[in-house]
Short mmCIF file of C-alpha atoms in Angstrom, two decimals:
data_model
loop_
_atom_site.label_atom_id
_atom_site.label_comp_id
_atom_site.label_asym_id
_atom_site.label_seq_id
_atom_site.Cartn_x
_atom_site.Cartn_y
_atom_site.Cartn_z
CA UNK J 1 103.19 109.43 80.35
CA UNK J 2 101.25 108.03 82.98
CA UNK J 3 99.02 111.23 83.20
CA UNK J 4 98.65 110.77 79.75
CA UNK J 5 97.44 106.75 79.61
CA UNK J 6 94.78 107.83 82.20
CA UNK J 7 93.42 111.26 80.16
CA UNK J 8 93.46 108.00 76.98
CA UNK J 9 91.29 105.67 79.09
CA UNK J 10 88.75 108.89 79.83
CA UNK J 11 88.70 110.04 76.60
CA UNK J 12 88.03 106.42 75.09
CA UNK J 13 85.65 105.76 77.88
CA UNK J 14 83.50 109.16 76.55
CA UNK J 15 83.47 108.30 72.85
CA UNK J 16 82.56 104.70 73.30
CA UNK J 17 79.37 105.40 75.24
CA UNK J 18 78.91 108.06 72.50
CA UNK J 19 79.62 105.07 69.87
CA UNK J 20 76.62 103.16 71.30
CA UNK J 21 74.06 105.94 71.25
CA UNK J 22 74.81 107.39 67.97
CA UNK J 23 75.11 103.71 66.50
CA UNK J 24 79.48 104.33 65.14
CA UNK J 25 81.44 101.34 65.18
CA UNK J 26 83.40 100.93 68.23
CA UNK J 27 86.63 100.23 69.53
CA UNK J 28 87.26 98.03 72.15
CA UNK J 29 89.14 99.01 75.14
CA UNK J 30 89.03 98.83 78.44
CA UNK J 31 86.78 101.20 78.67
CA UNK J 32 84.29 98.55 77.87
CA UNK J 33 85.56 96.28 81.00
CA UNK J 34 83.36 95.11 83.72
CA UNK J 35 85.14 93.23 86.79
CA UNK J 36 82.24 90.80 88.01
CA UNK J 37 82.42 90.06 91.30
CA UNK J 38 85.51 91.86 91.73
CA UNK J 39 85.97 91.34 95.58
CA UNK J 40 87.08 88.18 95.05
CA UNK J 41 90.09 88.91 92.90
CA UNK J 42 93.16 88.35 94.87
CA UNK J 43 93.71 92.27 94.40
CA UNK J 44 90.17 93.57 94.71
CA UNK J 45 89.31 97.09 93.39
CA UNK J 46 93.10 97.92 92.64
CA UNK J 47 93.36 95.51 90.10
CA UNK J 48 90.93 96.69 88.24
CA UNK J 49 91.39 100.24 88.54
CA UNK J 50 94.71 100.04 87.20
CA UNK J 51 94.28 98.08 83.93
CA UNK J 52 91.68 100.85 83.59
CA UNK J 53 88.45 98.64 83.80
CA UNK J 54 85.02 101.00 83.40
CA UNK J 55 83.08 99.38 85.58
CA UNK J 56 83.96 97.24 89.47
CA UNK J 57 81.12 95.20 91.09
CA UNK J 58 80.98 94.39 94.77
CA UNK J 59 78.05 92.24 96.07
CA UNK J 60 76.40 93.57 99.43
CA UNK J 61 75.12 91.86 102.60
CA UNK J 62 73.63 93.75 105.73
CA UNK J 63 75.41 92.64 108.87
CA UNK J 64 74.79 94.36 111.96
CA UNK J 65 74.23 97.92 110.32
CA UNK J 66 77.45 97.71 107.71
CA UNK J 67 77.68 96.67 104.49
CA UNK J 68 79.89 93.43 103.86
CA UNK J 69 81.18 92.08 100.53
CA UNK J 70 80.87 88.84 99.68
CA UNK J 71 79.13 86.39 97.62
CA UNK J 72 77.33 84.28 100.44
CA UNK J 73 76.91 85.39 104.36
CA UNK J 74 78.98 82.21 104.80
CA UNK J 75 82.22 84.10 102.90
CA UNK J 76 81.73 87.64 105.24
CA UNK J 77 84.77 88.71 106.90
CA UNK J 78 85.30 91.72 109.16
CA UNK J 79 87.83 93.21 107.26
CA UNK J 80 85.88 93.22 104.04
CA UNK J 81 83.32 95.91 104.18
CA UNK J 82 82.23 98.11 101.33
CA UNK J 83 83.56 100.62 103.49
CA UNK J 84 87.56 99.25 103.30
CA UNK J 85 87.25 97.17 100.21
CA UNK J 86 86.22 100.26 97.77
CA UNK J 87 84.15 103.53 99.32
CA UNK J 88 87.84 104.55 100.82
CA UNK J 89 90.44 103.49 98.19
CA UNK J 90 87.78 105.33 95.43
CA UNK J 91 88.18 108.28 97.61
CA UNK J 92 91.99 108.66 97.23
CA UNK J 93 92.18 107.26 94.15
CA UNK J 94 89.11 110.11 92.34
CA UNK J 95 91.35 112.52 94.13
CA UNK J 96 94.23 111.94 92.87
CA UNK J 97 93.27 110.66 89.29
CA UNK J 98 91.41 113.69 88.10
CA UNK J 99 90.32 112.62 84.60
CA UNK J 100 89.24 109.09 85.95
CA UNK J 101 85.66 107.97 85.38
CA UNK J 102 84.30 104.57 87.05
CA UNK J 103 81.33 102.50 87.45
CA UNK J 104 80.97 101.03 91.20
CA UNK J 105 77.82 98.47 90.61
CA UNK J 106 77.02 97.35 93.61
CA UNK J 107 74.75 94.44 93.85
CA UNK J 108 72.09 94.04 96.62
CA UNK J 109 72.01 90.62 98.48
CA UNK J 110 69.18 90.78 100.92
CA UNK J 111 66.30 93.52 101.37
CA UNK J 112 66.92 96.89 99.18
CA UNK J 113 64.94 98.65 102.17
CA UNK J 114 67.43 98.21 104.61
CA UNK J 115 70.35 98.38 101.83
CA UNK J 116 69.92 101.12 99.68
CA UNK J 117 69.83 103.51 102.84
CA UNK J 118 73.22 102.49 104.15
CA UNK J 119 74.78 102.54 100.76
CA UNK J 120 73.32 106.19 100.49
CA UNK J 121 74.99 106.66 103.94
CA UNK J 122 78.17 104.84 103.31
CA UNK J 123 79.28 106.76 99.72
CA UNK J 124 77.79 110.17 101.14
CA UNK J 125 82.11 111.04 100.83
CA UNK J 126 82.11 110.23 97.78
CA UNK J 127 79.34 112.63 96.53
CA UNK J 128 81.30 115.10 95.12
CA UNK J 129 82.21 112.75 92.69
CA UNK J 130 78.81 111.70 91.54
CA UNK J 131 77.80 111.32 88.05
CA UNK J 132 74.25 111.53 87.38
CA UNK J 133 71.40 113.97 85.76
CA UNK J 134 72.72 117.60 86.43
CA UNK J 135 76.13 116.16 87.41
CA UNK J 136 78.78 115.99 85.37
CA UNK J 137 80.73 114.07 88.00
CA UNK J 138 82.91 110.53 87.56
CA UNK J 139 81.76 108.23 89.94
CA UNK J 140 78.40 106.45 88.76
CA UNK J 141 77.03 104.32 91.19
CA UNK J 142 74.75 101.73 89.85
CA UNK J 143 72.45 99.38 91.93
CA UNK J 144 71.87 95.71 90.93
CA UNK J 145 70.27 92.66 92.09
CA UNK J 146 67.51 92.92 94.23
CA UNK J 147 66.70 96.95 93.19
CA UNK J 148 63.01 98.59 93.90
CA UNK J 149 60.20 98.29 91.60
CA UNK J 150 59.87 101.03 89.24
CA UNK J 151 57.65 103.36 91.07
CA UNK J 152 59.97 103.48 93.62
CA UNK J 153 63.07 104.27 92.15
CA UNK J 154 62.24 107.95 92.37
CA UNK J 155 62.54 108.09 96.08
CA UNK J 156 66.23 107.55 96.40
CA UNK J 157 68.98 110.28 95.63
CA UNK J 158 69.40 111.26 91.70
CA UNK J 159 72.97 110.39 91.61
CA UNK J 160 72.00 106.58 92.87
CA UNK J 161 71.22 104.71 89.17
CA UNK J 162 69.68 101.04 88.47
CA UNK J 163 70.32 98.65 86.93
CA UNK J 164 67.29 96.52 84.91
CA UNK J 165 66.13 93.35 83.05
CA UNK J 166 63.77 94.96 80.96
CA UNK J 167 62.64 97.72 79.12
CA UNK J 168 58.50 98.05 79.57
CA UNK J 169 56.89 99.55 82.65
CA UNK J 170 58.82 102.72 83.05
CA UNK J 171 57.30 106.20 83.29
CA UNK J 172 59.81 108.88 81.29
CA UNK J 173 60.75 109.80 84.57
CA UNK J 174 61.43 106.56 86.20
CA UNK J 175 63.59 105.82 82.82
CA UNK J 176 65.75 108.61 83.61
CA UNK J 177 66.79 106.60 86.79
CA UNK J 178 68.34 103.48 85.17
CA UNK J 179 71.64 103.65 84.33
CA UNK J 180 72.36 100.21 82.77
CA UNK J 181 70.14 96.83 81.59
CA UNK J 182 71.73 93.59 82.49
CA UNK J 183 70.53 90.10 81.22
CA UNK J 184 71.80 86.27 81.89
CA UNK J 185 73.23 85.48 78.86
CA UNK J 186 72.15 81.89 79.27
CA UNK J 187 68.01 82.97 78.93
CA UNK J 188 68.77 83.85 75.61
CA UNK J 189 71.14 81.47 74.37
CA UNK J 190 73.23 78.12 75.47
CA UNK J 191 76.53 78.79 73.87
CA UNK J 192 79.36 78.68 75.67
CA UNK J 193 82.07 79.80 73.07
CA UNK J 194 83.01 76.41 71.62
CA UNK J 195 83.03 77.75 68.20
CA UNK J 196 80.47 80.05 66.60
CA UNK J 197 77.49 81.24 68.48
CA UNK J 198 74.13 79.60 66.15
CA UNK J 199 72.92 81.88 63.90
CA UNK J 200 69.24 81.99 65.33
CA UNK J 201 70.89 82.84 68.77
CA UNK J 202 73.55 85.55 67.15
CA UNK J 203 70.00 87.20 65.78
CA UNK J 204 67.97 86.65 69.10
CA UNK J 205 70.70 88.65 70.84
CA UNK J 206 71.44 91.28 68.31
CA UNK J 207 67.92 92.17 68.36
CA UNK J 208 67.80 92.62 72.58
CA UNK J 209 70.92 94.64 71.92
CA UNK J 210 69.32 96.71 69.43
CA UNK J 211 66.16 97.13 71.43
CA UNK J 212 68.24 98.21 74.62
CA UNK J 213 70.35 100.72 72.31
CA UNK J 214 67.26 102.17 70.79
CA UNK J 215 66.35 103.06 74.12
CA UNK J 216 69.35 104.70 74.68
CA UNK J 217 70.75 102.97 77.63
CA UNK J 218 73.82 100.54 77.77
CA UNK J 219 73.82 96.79 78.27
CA UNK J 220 75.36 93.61 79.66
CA UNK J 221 75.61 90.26 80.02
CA UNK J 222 76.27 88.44 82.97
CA UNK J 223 76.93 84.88 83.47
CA UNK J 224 79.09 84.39 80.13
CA UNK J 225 82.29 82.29 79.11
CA UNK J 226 85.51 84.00 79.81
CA UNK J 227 87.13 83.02 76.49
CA UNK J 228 88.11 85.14 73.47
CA UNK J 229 85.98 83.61 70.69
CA UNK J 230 83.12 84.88 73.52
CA UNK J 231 84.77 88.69 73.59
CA UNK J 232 85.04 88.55 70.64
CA UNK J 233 81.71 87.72 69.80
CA UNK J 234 80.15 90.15 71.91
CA UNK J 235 82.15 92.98 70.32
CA UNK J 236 80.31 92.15 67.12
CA UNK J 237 77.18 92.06 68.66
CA UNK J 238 78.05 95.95 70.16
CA UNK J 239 77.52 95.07 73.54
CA UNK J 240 78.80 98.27 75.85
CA UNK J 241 80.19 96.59 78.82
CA UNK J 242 81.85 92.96 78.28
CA UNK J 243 81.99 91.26 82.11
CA UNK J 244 84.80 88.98 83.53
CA UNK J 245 85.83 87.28 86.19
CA UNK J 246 89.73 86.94 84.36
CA UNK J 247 90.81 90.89 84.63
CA UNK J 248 94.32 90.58 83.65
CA UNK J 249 93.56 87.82 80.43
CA UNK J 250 90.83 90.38 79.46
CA UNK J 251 93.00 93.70 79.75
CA UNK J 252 95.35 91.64 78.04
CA UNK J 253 92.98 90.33 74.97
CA UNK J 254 91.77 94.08 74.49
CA UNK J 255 94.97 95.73 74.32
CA UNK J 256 96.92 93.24 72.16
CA UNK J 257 94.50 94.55 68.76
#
């Protein structure tokens, strides 16, 4: 049975990205879960992993040649390196869970040229796993926050994606190299899920949505209410990955349809 749950959450996971390309109305599972800021869940990673979220973000500081997770340099403790917190538990848990895909987003704090290299270093173990152009693996790492500019994003491994606020300024071949668009949800709208979202926001979303999906990539918010009237809301609008900082209310609102 459980063999069976995780082949479901694969299988789900394949035909909802397909869902977004082709423009077929979705379901909603957690397939479609993001765990913002995940490292500072009482259970980081784990959690996550086994409600069967898509996508896990850590947040990234440079101390002393490792990469630390936390969401200030104030909050860095020794024991919470990228390294312990998810590079090693992925490891056992991609060998072991062999129809398992997962999004590791990692977000860059400081300088991406001192960053990127070490992250390129640190998940070299994890490489085998890689999904990317030409490889069909089930690990997709995806860079956020403080990424290179455009022309640069070609000088960095294939199987290392980005993640972007826009959609202009992108050679075909740069384009290959993001892997997601994220936008604050607050720059295009100030509800906060106390009822229905106002009709000339609903539209000025829809249409960024639409825009992103025409382009063939998938989308997020970041920065929105953790309430159902706001999951539910962004289900309409067909966003791919819904973020939240409440992983078991979430799990729990998706598989309760």
């Amino acid at each position: 049975m459980k063999k069976l749950v995780k082949i479901t959450i694969a299988l789900l996971a394949f035909m909802n990205a397909s869902s977004a390309i082709y423009g077929q109305k979705r379901v909603y599972t957690v397939a479609n879960a993001h765990a913002h800021n995940d490292y500072a869940n009482s259970v980081p990673f784990y959690y996550a992993y086994e409600k069967g979220f898509a996508s896990v973000e850590a947040d990234v500081f440079v101390v002393d040649g490792k990469l630390m997770v936390a969401h200030n340099l104030k909050e860095i403790v020794a024991k919470r390196s990228l390294k312990i917190m998810y590079t090693d538990p992925l490891a056992v848990k991609l060998a072991k869970d062999l129809n398992r895909h997962i999004i590791l987003l990692i977000d860059i704090k400081q300088d991406y040229h001192n960053t990127i290299p070490l992250v390129i270093r640190e998940l070299k173990p994890l490489m085998k796993y890689a999904s990317a152009k030409g490889m069909p693996g089930r690990l997709k790492v995806i860079m956020t926050g403080a990424v290179p500019p455009a022309a640069e994003l070609n000088n960095y491994p294939k199987w290392l994606q980005f993640d972007v606020n826009h959609l202009a300024g992108f050679t075909p071949k740069q384009w290959e190299r993001v892997g997601l668009l994220s936008f604050r949800f607050s720059n295009y709208t100030k509800w906060i899920g106390n009822g229905p979202m106002p009709p000339a926001d609903y539209k000025r979303v829809a249409s960024l949505v639409d825009s992103v999906h025409a382009a063939k990539k998938p989308i997020r918010f970041w920065e929105t209410t953790d309430n159902e009237i706001t999951w539910q809301t962004l289900e309409r609008l067909d966003v791919d990955f819904i973020g939240t900082d409440e992983v078991k209310e979430f799990s729990e609102f998706l598989n309760k349809k």
